[in-house]
Short mmCIF file of C-alpha atoms in Angstrom, two decimals:
data_model
loop_
_atom_site.label_atom_id
_atom_site.label_comp_id
_atom_site.label_asym_id
_atom_site.label_seq_id
_atom_site.Cartn_x
_atom_site.Cartn_y
_atom_site.Cartn_z
CA MET A 30 5.38 -12.64 20.94
CA ILE A 31 6.26 -14.95 18.05
CA ASN A 32 2.56 -15.58 17.48
CA ASP A 33 1.91 -11.86 17.35
CA TRP A 34 4.71 -11.40 14.85
CA LEU A 35 3.40 -14.19 12.59
CA LEU A 36 -0.13 -12.77 12.72
CA PHE A 37 1.22 -9.32 11.98
CA LEU A 38 3.00 -10.69 8.89
CA ILE A 39 -0.23 -12.28 7.62
CA SER A 40 -2.10 -9.05 8.21
CA ILE A 41 0.44 -7.11 6.15
CA MET A 42 -0.02 -9.73 3.41
CA LEU A 43 -3.76 -9.05 3.59
CA LEU A 44 -3.02 -5.32 3.39
CA CYS A 45 -0.98 -5.94 0.21
CA GLY A 46 -3.90 -7.91 -1.22
CA VAL A 47 -6.36 -5.09 -0.48
CA LEU A 48 -4.05 -2.53 -2.06
CA MET A 49 -3.68 -4.79 -5.11
CA VAL A 50 -7.44 -4.79 -5.61
CA VAL A 51 -7.58 -0.99 -5.71
CA GLY A 52 -4.29 -0.40 -7.54
CA THR A 53 -4.67 1.18 -10.97
CA HIS A 54 -1.35 0.37 -12.61
CA ILE A 55 -0.21 -3.13 -13.47
CA THR A 56 3.34 -2.30 -12.43
CA SER A 57 2.27 -1.23 -8.94
CA VAL A 58 0.16 -4.39 -8.60
CA LEU A 59 3.22 -6.42 -9.58
CA LYS A 60 5.35 -4.65 -6.96
CA LEU A 61 2.74 -5.43 -4.32
CA LEU A 62 2.73 -9.07 -5.42
CA VAL A 63 6.49 -9.24 -4.97
CA ALA A 64 6.09 -7.66 -1.53
CA GLN A 65 3.48 -10.25 -0.62
CA ASN A 66 5.69 -13.12 -1.77
CA THR A 67 8.59 -11.74 0.25
CA LEU A 68 6.36 -11.49 3.32
CA LEU A 69 5.33 -15.11 2.76
CA ALA A 70 8.99 -16.12 2.69
CA VAL A 71 9.67 -14.16 5.90
CA TYR A 72 6.66 -15.84 7.52
CA LEU A 73 7.91 -19.32 6.63
CA LEU A 74 11.45 -18.44 7.71
CA THR A 75 10.27 -17.21 11.12
CA LYS A 76 8.28 -20.36 11.58
CA ALA A 77 11.16 -22.56 10.49
CA ILE A 78 13.45 -20.86 13.00
CA TYR A 79 11.04 -21.27 15.90
CA VAL A 80 9.78 -24.74 15.02
CA PRO A 81 12.89 -26.37 13.53
CA ASN A 82 11.60 -28.72 10.90
CA ALA A 83 13.29 -29.95 7.73
CA ALA A 84 10.11 -29.67 5.67
CA LEU A 85 9.72 -26.01 6.62
CA PHE A 86 13.28 -25.16 5.62
CA VAL A 87 12.72 -26.84 2.25
CA SER A 88 9.56 -24.84 1.73
CA VAL A 89 11.37 -21.62 2.65
CA ALA A 90 13.98 -22.41 0.03
CA ILE A 91 11.35 -23.25 -2.59
CA THR A 92 9.37 -20.10 -1.81
CA VAL A 93 12.39 -17.85 -2.03
CA ILE A 94 13.64 -19.35 -5.28
CA VAL A 95 10.34 -19.69 -7.09
CA LYS A 96 8.22 -16.86 -5.72
CA VAL A 97 10.67 -14.18 -4.71
CA ILE A 98 13.21 -14.55 -7.50
CA ILE A 99 11.91 -16.40 -10.58
CA LEU A 100 8.24 -15.36 -10.74
CA PRO A 101 8.79 -11.60 -10.32
CA LEU A 102 11.46 -11.65 -13.02
CA LEU A 103 9.18 -13.53 -15.38
CA LEU A 104 6.23 -11.28 -14.58
CA TRP A 105 8.36 -8.20 -15.14
CA LYS A 106 9.49 -9.50 -18.53
CA LEU A 107 5.90 -10.36 -19.43
CA ALA A 108 4.73 -6.89 -18.48
CA ARG A 109 7.50 -5.33 -20.57
CA PHE A 110 6.75 -7.63 -23.50
CA LEU A 111 3.03 -6.90 -23.49
CA HIS A 112 3.54 -3.13 -22.88
CA LEU A 113 1.49 -3.14 -19.72
CA SER A 114 2.42 0.19 -18.21
CA GLY A 115 -0.84 2.09 -18.46
CA ARG A 116 -3.85 2.23 -16.22
CA VAL A 117 -6.14 -0.77 -15.95
CA GLU A 118 -9.54 0.30 -14.78
CA PRO A 119 -11.59 -2.12 -12.71
CA ILE A 120 -15.12 -3.08 -13.80
CA VAL A 121 -16.83 -1.29 -10.91
CA ASN A 122 -15.79 2.07 -9.46
CA LYS A 123 -13.34 2.42 -6.58
CA PRO A 124 -15.75 3.03 -3.66
CA THR A 125 -17.87 0.02 -4.62
CA LEU A 126 -14.72 -2.04 -4.89
CA LEU A 127 -13.54 -0.96 -1.45
CA LEU A 128 -16.96 -1.66 0.00
CA LEU A 129 -16.89 -5.14 -1.56
CA THR A 130 -13.40 -5.79 -0.17
CA THR A 131 -14.44 -4.72 3.31
CA ALA A 132 -17.55 -6.89 3.07
CA LEU A 133 -15.45 -9.89 2.04
CA VAL A 134 -13.00 -9.37 4.91
CA PHE A 135 -15.93 -9.02 7.29
CA PHE A 136 -17.48 -12.22 5.90
CA ALA A 137 -14.22 -14.15 6.25
CA LEU A 138 -13.77 -13.02 9.85
CA ILE A 139 -17.35 -13.91 10.79
CA LEU A 140 -17.04 -17.26 9.03
CA SER A 141 -13.88 -18.24 10.87
CA ARG A 142 -15.43 -17.07 14.15
CA ASN A 143 -18.24 -19.50 13.57
CA MET A 144 -15.83 -22.27 12.65
CA LEU A 145 -14.07 -22.02 15.99
CA THR A 146 -15.51 -25.35 17.11
CA PHE A 147 -13.70 -27.28 14.35
CA LEU A 148 -10.44 -25.39 14.46
CA PRO A 149 -7.64 -25.79 16.93
CA HIS A 150 -7.94 -22.64 18.99
CA THR A 151 -4.34 -21.55 18.51
CA SER A 152 -4.57 -21.34 14.75
CA ALA A 153 -7.96 -19.65 14.42
CA ALA A 154 -6.61 -16.09 14.12
CA GLY A 155 -4.12 -16.97 11.38
CA PHE A 156 -6.80 -18.98 9.63
CA SER A 157 -9.25 -16.07 9.58
CA LEU A 158 -6.70 -13.67 8.10
CA ALA A 159 -5.62 -16.18 5.46
CA LEU A 160 -9.25 -16.83 4.54
CA ALA A 161 -9.82 -13.10 4.16
CA ASN A 162 -6.77 -12.96 1.90
CA ALA A 163 -8.17 -15.79 -0.23
CA PHE A 164 -11.49 -13.96 -0.63
CA VAL A 165 -9.70 -10.76 -1.60
CA ALA A 166 -7.69 -12.75 -4.16
CA MET A 167 -10.89 -14.06 -5.72
CA LEU A 168 -12.13 -10.49 -6.00
CA LEU A 169 -8.83 -9.62 -7.67
CA VAL A 170 -9.43 -12.34 -10.28
CA ILE A 171 -12.86 -11.13 -11.32
CA VAL A 172 -12.55 -7.41 -11.01
CA ARG A 173 -10.55 -6.35 -14.06
CA ARG A 174 -10.98 -6.65 -17.78
CA LYS A 175 -7.34 -7.26 -18.70
CA ALA A 176 -6.20 -10.85 -18.65
CA VAL A 177 -2.92 -10.27 -16.81
CA THR A 178 -4.54 -9.41 -13.49
CA GLN A 179 -6.31 -12.76 -13.59
CA VAL A 180 -2.90 -14.44 -13.45
CA ILE A 181 -1.84 -12.17 -10.59
CA GLY A 182 -5.08 -12.97 -8.77
CA LEU A 183 -4.41 -16.69 -9.15
CA LEU A 184 -0.92 -16.23 -7.72
CA VAL A 185 -2.32 -14.34 -4.71
CA LEU A 186 -4.90 -17.08 -4.25
CA GLU A 187 -2.09 -19.63 -4.26
CA ASN A 188 -0.23 -17.56 -1.65
CA SER A 189 -3.24 -17.47 0.63
CA ILE A 190 -3.84 -21.21 0.33
CA PHE A 191 -0.20 -21.66 1.30
CA ILE A 192 -0.71 -19.44 4.34
CA LEU A 193 -3.92 -21.28 5.22
CA ALA A 194 -2.01 -24.56 5.29
CA ALA A 195 0.88 -23.05 7.19
CA ALA A 196 -1.46 -21.51 9.76
CA LEU A 197 -3.39 -24.70 10.39
CA SER A 198 -0.40 -27.05 10.62
CA THR A 199 3.30 -26.75 10.02
CA GLY A 200 2.74 -26.55 6.29
CA PHE A 201 2.54 -29.18 3.55
CA PRO A 202 4.95 -32.08 3.22
CA TRP A 203 7.84 -30.86 1.10
CA LEU A 204 7.06 -33.11 -1.85
CA ILE A 205 3.61 -31.58 -2.22
CA GLU A 206 5.17 -28.19 -1.79
CA LEU A 207 7.62 -28.84 -4.59
CA GLY A 208 4.76 -30.04 -6.76
CA MET A 209 2.72 -26.95 -5.96
CA SER A 210 5.46 -24.52 -6.80
CA PHE A 211 6.16 -26.26 -10.09
CA ASP A 212 2.44 -26.14 -10.71
CA VAL A 213 2.53 -22.41 -10.27
CA LEU A 214 5.50 -22.06 -12.59
CA VAL A 215 4.06 -24.30 -15.29
CA GLY A 216 0.65 -22.64 -14.98
CA PHE A 217 2.32 -19.29 -15.29
CA MET A 218 4.19 -20.33 -18.41
CA ILE A 219 1.07 -21.73 -20.07
CA PHE A 220 -0.71 -18.50 -19.23
CA THR A 221 2.15 -16.49 -20.67
CA LEU A 222 2.11 -18.40 -23.94
CA PHE A 223 -1.63 -18.00 -24.03
CA LEU A 224 -1.45 -14.25 -23.42
CA MET A 225 1.22 -13.78 -26.09
CA ARG A 226 -0.89 -15.72 -28.54
CA ILE A 227 -3.94 -13.61 -27.71
CA GLN A 228 -1.90 -10.44 -28.03
CA ARG A 229 -0.69 -11.50 -31.47
CA GLU A 230 -4.12 -12.54 -32.72
CA TYR A 231 -6.20 -9.62 -31.44
CA GLY A 232 -3.70 -6.92 -30.54
CA SER A 233 -5.24 -6.45 -27.13
CA LEU A 234 -5.81 -8.28 -23.87
CA GLN A 235 -9.37 -7.15 -23.23
CA ILE A 236 -11.47 -9.96 -21.86
CA HIS A 237 -14.36 -9.39 -24.24
CA ASN A 238 -12.12 -10.40 -27.12
CA PHE A 239 -11.92 -13.86 -25.60
CA GLU A 240 -15.54 -14.34 -26.61
CA LYS A 241 -14.40 -14.77 -30.19
CA LEU A 242 -12.42 -17.86 -29.20
CA LYS A 243 -15.65 -19.77 -28.72
CA GLU A 244 -16.63 -22.03 -31.59
CA ARG A 245 -19.71 -20.89 -33.40
CA VAL A 246 -22.29 -23.65 -33.82
CA MET B 5 4.56 5.09 36.27
CA ILE B 6 5.90 8.59 36.69
CA SER B 7 5.37 10.13 40.11
CA ASP B 8 3.86 13.56 40.65
CA ASN B 9 6.39 16.02 41.92
CA THR B 10 7.74 19.35 40.89
CA ILE B 11 10.63 18.01 38.85
CA SER B 12 8.46 15.70 36.79
CA ILE B 13 5.95 18.46 36.11
CA LEU B 14 8.79 20.74 35.07
CA LEU B 15 10.08 18.01 32.76
CA PHE B 16 6.64 17.61 31.21
CA VAL B 17 6.34 21.35 30.60
CA LEU B 18 9.85 21.36 29.16
CA GLN B 19 8.82 18.55 26.81
CA GLY B 20 5.89 20.60 25.49
CA LEU B 21 8.02 23.71 25.05
CA LEU B 22 10.64 21.66 23.24
CA VAL B 23 8.02 20.33 20.82
CA ILE B 24 6.97 23.90 20.04
CA ALA B 25 10.57 25.03 19.71
CA ILE B 26 11.84 22.35 17.34
CA ALA B 27 8.83 22.45 14.98
CA PRO B 28 10.41 24.88 12.45
CA LEU B 29 13.63 22.90 12.60
CA LEU B 30 11.79 19.85 11.29
CA SER B 31 10.26 21.83 8.41
CA GLY B 32 13.74 23.12 7.65
CA TRP B 33 15.07 19.59 7.47
CA LEU B 34 12.17 18.52 5.25
CA LYS B 35 12.94 21.37 2.84
CA ILE B 36 16.65 20.49 2.79
CA VAL B 37 16.03 16.84 1.92
CA THR B 38 13.42 17.77 -0.69
CA CYS B 39 15.89 20.17 -2.31
CA ARG B 40 18.64 17.54 -2.32
CA CYS B 41 16.25 15.01 -3.89
CA GLN B 42 15.42 17.46 -6.66
CA ASN B 43 19.04 18.48 -7.36
CA ARG B 44 18.62 21.98 -5.96
CA SER B 45 20.85 23.69 -3.44
CA ALA B 46 19.10 23.98 -0.10
CA ALA B 47 18.68 26.85 2.35
CA SER B 48 20.01 26.62 5.89
CA LEU B 49 18.44 24.27 8.41
CA PHE B 50 17.45 27.31 10.48
CA GLN B 51 15.84 29.18 7.59
CA PRO B 52 12.30 28.84 9.08
CA TYR B 53 13.52 30.66 12.23
CA PHE B 54 15.05 33.45 10.17
CA ALA B 55 11.83 33.76 8.17
CA PHE B 56 9.90 33.91 11.44
CA CYS B 57 12.08 36.75 12.75
CA LYS B 58 11.81 38.61 9.45
CA LEU B 59 8.02 38.36 9.49
CA LEU B 60 7.88 39.53 13.12
CA ILE B 61 9.55 42.87 12.40
CA LYS B 62 7.37 43.64 9.39
CA THR B 63 4.23 45.73 9.80
CA PRO B 64 1.16 43.60 9.17
CA VAL B 65 -1.10 44.92 6.43
CA MET B 66 -4.80 44.37 6.96
CA ALA B 67 -7.50 44.06 4.35
CA GLU B 68 -9.98 46.98 4.51
CA ASN B 69 -12.98 44.89 5.49
CA ALA B 70 -11.20 42.55 7.89
CA SER B 71 -13.11 42.07 11.14
CA TRP B 72 -11.87 41.04 14.58
CA LEU B 73 -12.15 37.41 13.46
CA PHE B 74 -9.41 37.91 10.88
CA ARG B 75 -7.06 39.41 13.47
CA PHE B 76 -7.94 36.91 16.16
CA ALA B 77 -7.73 33.68 14.11
CA PRO B 78 -3.91 33.27 13.85
CA TYR B 79 -3.55 33.53 17.64
CA PHE B 80 -6.34 31.03 18.09
CA TYR B 81 -4.83 28.67 15.50
CA ALA B 82 -1.38 28.76 17.07
CA ALA B 83 -2.83 28.45 20.59
CA CYS B 84 -4.86 25.34 19.71
CA LEU B 85 -1.80 23.62 18.28
CA ALA B 86 0.39 24.80 21.16
CA VAL B 87 -2.04 23.14 23.60
CA LEU B 88 -1.71 19.91 21.67
CA ALA B 89 2.08 20.16 21.94
CA PHE B 90 1.58 19.52 25.65
CA VAL B 91 -0.54 16.41 24.92
CA VAL B 92 1.51 14.35 22.48
CA PRO B 93 4.38 12.14 23.63
CA PHE B 94 7.86 13.38 22.76
CA PHE B 95 10.58 11.89 24.93
CA LEU B 96 8.31 10.91 27.79
CA TYR B 97 5.57 8.53 26.79
CA TYR B 98 2.80 11.09 27.34
CA GLY B 99 2.38 14.84 27.56
CA VAL B 100 1.44 16.76 30.69
CA LEU B 101 -2.15 17.35 29.56
CA SER B 102 -2.83 13.94 28.02
CA PRO B 103 -4.47 12.41 31.12
CA LEU B 104 -7.08 15.16 30.75
CA PHE B 105 -7.64 14.85 27.00
CA ASP B 106 -8.78 11.67 25.32
CA VAL B 107 -8.16 11.06 21.62
CA ILE B 108 -11.56 12.46 20.60
CA VAL B 109 -10.66 15.80 22.16
CA VAL B 110 -7.33 15.71 20.34
CA ALA B 111 -9.10 15.21 16.99
CA GLY B 112 -11.55 17.94 18.01
CA ILE B 113 -8.81 20.48 18.74
CA PHE B 114 -7.25 19.79 15.35
CA ALA B 115 -10.68 20.48 13.83
CA LEU B 116 -11.03 23.68 15.88
CA ALA B 117 -7.68 24.97 14.63
CA ARG B 118 -8.67 24.26 11.06
CA ILE B 119 -12.11 25.84 11.34
CA SER B 120 -10.60 29.05 12.72
CA MET B 121 -8.36 29.35 9.68
CA ALA B 122 -11.23 28.59 7.30
CA LEU B 123 -13.48 31.22 8.91
CA ALA B 124 -10.72 33.83 8.80
CA ALA B 125 -10.11 33.06 5.15
CA MET B 126 -13.78 33.63 4.33
CA ASP B 127 -13.91 36.76 6.50
CA VAL B 128 -12.20 39.17 4.11
CA GLY B 129 -14.35 38.03 1.23
CA THR B 130 -11.68 37.57 -1.44
CA ALA B 131 -12.22 34.93 -4.07
CA PHE B 132 -9.07 33.03 -3.16
CA GLY B 133 -9.84 32.99 0.54
CA SER B 134 -13.23 31.40 0.17
CA LEU B 135 -11.93 29.01 -2.50
CA GLY B 136 -9.16 27.83 -0.20
CA ALA B 137 -11.52 27.56 2.76
CA ARG B 138 -14.02 25.49 0.79
CA ARG B 139 -11.31 23.15 -0.45
CA GLU B 140 -9.83 22.84 3.03
CA LEU B 141 -13.20 21.91 4.52
CA PHE B 142 -13.87 19.51 1.65
CA ILE B 143 -10.69 17.64 2.57
CA ALA B 144 -11.37 18.02 6.28
CA CYS B 145 -14.75 16.31 6.12
CA LEU B 146 -13.08 13.33 4.46
CA VAL B 147 -10.06 13.25 6.77
CA GLU B 148 -11.65 13.66 10.17
CA PRO B 149 -13.61 10.37 10.22
CA VAL B 150 -10.45 8.51 9.26
CA LEU B 151 -8.41 10.20 11.99
CA LEU B 152 -11.09 9.37 14.54
CA LEU B 153 -11.34 5.75 13.37
CA VAL B 154 -7.57 5.28 13.56
CA LEU B 155 -7.36 6.75 17.07
CA LEU B 156 -10.41 4.76 18.18
CA ASN B 157 -8.83 1.59 16.85
CA LEU B 158 -5.81 2.27 19.05
CA GLY B 159 -8.25 2.84 21.90
CA LEU B 160 -10.01 -0.46 21.19
CA ILE B 161 -6.72 -2.35 21.11
CA THR B 162 -5.49 -0.90 24.38
CA LYS B 163 -8.92 -0.56 26.03
CA GLY B 164 -8.50 3.08 26.99
CA LEU B 165 -8.84 6.38 25.19
CA THR B 166 -6.18 8.72 26.56
CA LEU B 167 -2.82 8.96 24.84
CA GLU B 168 -1.20 8.19 28.17
CA HIS B 169 -2.99 4.86 28.45
CA ILE B 170 -2.50 3.96 24.78
CA GLY B 171 1.21 4.73 24.96
CA PHE B 172 1.66 2.78 28.17
CA VAL B 173 -0.05 -0.37 26.88
CA LEU B 174 1.66 -0.27 23.50
CA ILE B 175 5.10 0.12 25.08
CA HIS B 176 4.54 -2.78 27.43
CA LYS B 177 2.65 -5.20 25.18
CA GLY B 178 4.29 -4.51 21.84
CA ILE B 179 2.82 -3.11 18.66
CA LEU B 180 2.24 -6.29 16.69
CA TYR B 181 -1.53 -6.20 16.36
CA PRO B 182 -3.06 -7.23 13.00
CA GLY B 183 -5.47 -4.27 12.99
CA LEU B 184 -2.63 -1.84 13.59
CA ALA B 185 -1.05 -2.41 10.17
CA PHE B 186 -4.23 -1.16 8.51
CA SER B 187 -4.56 1.78 10.89
CA LEU B 188 -0.97 2.73 10.22
CA SER B 189 -1.44 2.90 6.46
CA ALA B 190 -4.64 4.91 6.92
CA PHE B 191 -2.80 7.29 9.26
CA VAL B 192 -0.09 7.90 6.66
CA LEU B 193 -2.75 9.15 4.23
CA VAL B 194 -4.32 11.27 7.00
CA LEU B 195 -0.92 12.78 7.85
CA LEU B 196 -0.33 13.75 4.23
CA ALA B 197 -3.82 15.17 3.72
CA GLU B 198 -3.98 17.10 7.00
CA ASN B 199 -0.69 18.84 6.42
CA GLY B 200 -1.28 19.56 2.75
CA ARG B 201 1.64 17.41 1.67
CA PHE B 202 2.17 15.95 -1.72
CA PRO B 203 -0.45 13.86 -3.37
CA PHE B 204 -3.10 16.18 -1.89
CA ASP B 205 -1.59 19.65 -2.01
CA ASN B 206 1.70 21.23 -2.92
CA PRO B 207 2.87 23.34 0.04
CA ALA B 208 5.41 25.28 -2.04
CA THR B 209 3.17 26.69 -4.74
CA HIS B 210 0.92 29.69 -5.12
CA LEU B 211 -0.66 28.45 -8.33
CA GLU B 212 -4.32 29.36 -8.16
CA LEU B 213 -5.63 26.14 -9.67
CA THR B 214 -4.08 23.87 -7.10
CA MET B 215 -3.41 25.73 -3.87
CA ILE B 216 -5.50 24.89 -0.84
CA HIS B 217 -3.81 25.98 2.33
CA GLU B 218 -1.83 28.78 0.72
CA ALA B 219 -5.04 30.25 -0.68
CA MET B 220 -6.47 30.58 2.81
CA ILE B 221 -3.54 32.53 4.23
CA LEU B 222 -2.95 34.70 1.18
CA GLU B 223 -4.23 37.88 2.91
CA TYR B 224 -2.04 37.54 5.99
CA SER B 225 1.25 39.31 6.54
CA GLY B 226 3.65 40.33 9.27
CA ARG B 227 3.34 38.75 12.69
CA TYR B 228 0.06 37.02 11.80
CA LEU B 229 1.72 35.16 8.96
CA ALA B 230 4.64 34.32 11.24
CA LEU B 231 2.26 32.71 13.73
CA ILE B 232 0.48 30.76 11.01
CA GLU B 233 3.73 29.49 9.54
CA TRP B 234 4.93 28.40 12.96
CA GLY B 235 1.52 26.77 13.53
CA ASN B 236 1.80 24.86 10.26
CA SER B 237 5.16 23.39 11.11
CA LEU B 238 3.88 22.64 14.61
CA LYS B 239 0.92 20.78 13.10
CA LEU B 240 3.24 18.68 10.94
CA THR B 241 5.39 17.98 14.00
CA LEU B 242 2.36 16.94 16.06
CA PHE B 243 1.20 14.48 13.41
CA LEU B 244 4.70 13.07 12.99
CA LEU B 245 5.03 12.68 16.75
CA LEU B 246 1.67 10.92 16.96
CA PHE B 247 2.78 8.67 14.12
CA VAL B 248 6.19 7.67 15.44
CA ASN B 249 5.25 7.48 19.10
CA LEU B 250 1.96 5.62 18.75
CA PHE B 251 2.97 3.13 16.09
CA PHE B 252 6.68 2.76 16.93
CA PRO B 253 6.85 3.57 20.65
CA CYS B 254 10.13 1.80 21.40
CA GLY B 255 12.68 3.90 23.29
CA LEU B 256 10.26 6.34 24.94
CA ALA B 257 11.06 7.16 28.56
CA VAL B 258 8.71 5.41 30.99
CA GLN B 259 10.47 6.37 34.19
CA LEU B 260 12.32 9.48 35.23
CA SER B 261 15.99 8.71 35.02
CA TRP B 262 18.54 10.64 33.02
CA GLY B 263 19.41 7.57 30.96
CA ALA B 264 15.80 6.90 30.01
CA LEU B 265 15.12 10.54 29.22
CA LEU B 266 18.21 10.82 27.04
CA THR B 267 17.36 7.57 25.23
CA GLY B 268 13.81 8.81 24.68
CA LEU B 269 14.98 12.14 23.28
CA ILE B 270 17.56 10.62 20.96
CA THR B 271 15.36 7.80 19.64
CA THR B 272 12.45 10.16 19.00
CA LEU B 273 14.65 12.64 17.17
CA VAL B 274 16.19 9.87 15.08
CA LYS B 275 12.72 8.49 14.27
CA LEU B 276 11.47 11.96 13.33
CA PHE B 277 14.39 12.74 11.04
CA VAL B 278 14.22 9.32 9.36
CA LEU B 279 10.48 9.74 8.81
CA LEU B 280 10.95 13.25 7.41
CA THR B 281 13.61 11.99 5.01
CA LEU B 282 11.25 9.25 3.82
CA LEU B 283 8.49 11.85 3.46
CA ALA B 284 10.73 14.09 1.36
CA ILE B 285 11.77 11.21 -0.89
CA ALA B 286 8.15 10.10 -1.34
CA GLU B 287 7.17 13.67 -2.14
CA SER B 288 9.85 13.97 -4.79
CA LEU B 289 8.76 10.73 -6.44
CA GLN B 290 5.09 11.44 -6.97
CA ALA B 291 2.90 14.06 -8.59
CA LYS B 292 0.03 15.96 -7.05
CA VAL B 293 -3.36 14.47 -7.88
CA ARG B 294 -6.30 16.44 -9.17
CA LEU B 295 -8.64 17.84 -6.54
CA PHE B 296 -11.46 15.56 -7.63
CA ARG B 297 -9.34 12.46 -7.23
CA ILE B 298 -8.63 13.25 -3.57
CA PRO B 299 -11.81 11.45 -2.38
CA GLU B 300 -10.45 8.29 -4.00
CA TYR B 301 -7.36 8.35 -1.79
CA LEU B 302 -9.22 9.36 1.33
CA GLY B 303 -11.91 6.76 0.63
CA LEU B 304 -9.14 4.19 0.58
CA ALA B 305 -7.92 5.56 3.91
CA LEU B 306 -11.43 5.35 5.37
CA PHE B 307 -11.87 1.74 4.34
CA LEU B 308 -8.40 0.79 5.57
CA ALA B 309 -9.20 2.32 8.96
CA LEU B 310 -12.53 0.50 8.95
CA MET B 311 -10.84 -2.82 8.16
CA GLY B 312 -8.39 -2.17 10.97
CA ILE B 313 -11.28 -1.88 13.40
CA LEU B 314 -12.95 -4.98 11.93
CA LEU B 315 -9.75 -6.99 12.44
CA THR B 316 -9.36 -5.70 16.00
CA GLN B 317 -12.93 -6.46 16.93
CA LEU B 318 -13.70 -9.66 15.05
CA MET B 319 -10.48 -11.61 15.10
CA VAL B 320 -10.45 -14.55 17.39
CA THR B 321 -8.20 -13.85 20.34
CA GLN B 322 -5.72 -16.63 20.51
CA VAL B 323 -3.96 -18.45 23.27
CA THR B 324 -0.35 -17.29 23.22
CA GLY B 325 2.59 -19.59 23.77
CA VAL B 326 2.40 -22.14 20.97
CA PRO B 327 3.32 -20.92 17.49
CA ILE B 328 0.37 -21.11 15.17
#
């Protein structure tokens, strides 16, 4: 029962990831990201209740504080600051994108089926879903021309690595976890400064403007 | 399991009749909540019944070149949906006919009802009729594969294709399957598209640019229109019942005792009214999309249903007991 519930939570996280790939508005993608982070917190909380473990409780606390409260607030402010309310079209059209997503999920599932010999059998299902989520996150990074979705894609990728670790064992040691979440925060801040700088210099966040940053030889 | 005797068969028939009877009530509730959300004063909860009675006493006016098909179609439409009312679970976990019908037949009867309306709309040869029929079939050809995939995914999870079997397994083994989350979100889109609800069609307008279902029934009046209206609310009710009782089956009566039956009735009604309220709020919050953007939404539904099946079929079945 508890296994089913945990798997169900990961699958809803994957669903959020898939919807993020096809979402057209930055604000809706941000809402989905918040939903995914909340699901991650619920996942860790369920696990911490059923396998009482100090490290897990610490990671629940870190996840809630950093990912459910601080990051969404910062992202919201960033979106308001950069006026990101309009549509952001992906590079390829929607059906192709959906086909790619399905292919990636398929690939992840097949891959983890073939890796059954190395994996402990109990964690294989969670592993396959988390792997699919990681693949979808990589698609999210490359699929749009505006720089903000790259940051969101990185955050989703971080989420899925987290889930991968949590599915395979009882999660990271809490020190590493603390380091990781600060990593995310610091990375996010650097990205924010970077984006603001780009916005000021070029007046837009289109990726092709980044080409001009290269030094001419 | 429920034994076969006269009382149980009577109960099953009563369940089907109750589904048919409360269908307009649910549309009435949907209209009330929508009105409240949009700061309008609402009509009575029983307004659909009054409208039905009013339409019954009016003389139907026929188009000059209407054939037998035009006159026959509303009866056929309502009869198809009335048959399905005896298939879906309401307070018992299956309908009296559901051991006979598997989910493919259920999807097929929905298609039959729709095709009868489309043919009748084309029959009189007005511009609006054929426009509505073409749009309806355009949506139908995108919706039907998704509906089938969702129902087949449920069949794959429970290893059986009748609604009776699916309901039984889901009640006893729980609903927490990874593939089911995807099927559920696909089914929401199917529910909205099939019933002409908001992002796909506006059920309250007769604006020629946007109407789909209303364009098809524009030529009907009197008792024919009454039947069609009742059929529409019955269709919405059937989809809502499939939704709440397949994906959230808790509380349905599995054995015949008064307590179980009462619990089943109350939980289903509560689920239905909560779902309708959510539907009304969602409808008030979003705008209708253009006709040519509908394939985008239904394509999303198709791929979600497909991913649901992929997850069901390809995920490694795990040993239960130890948390992962």
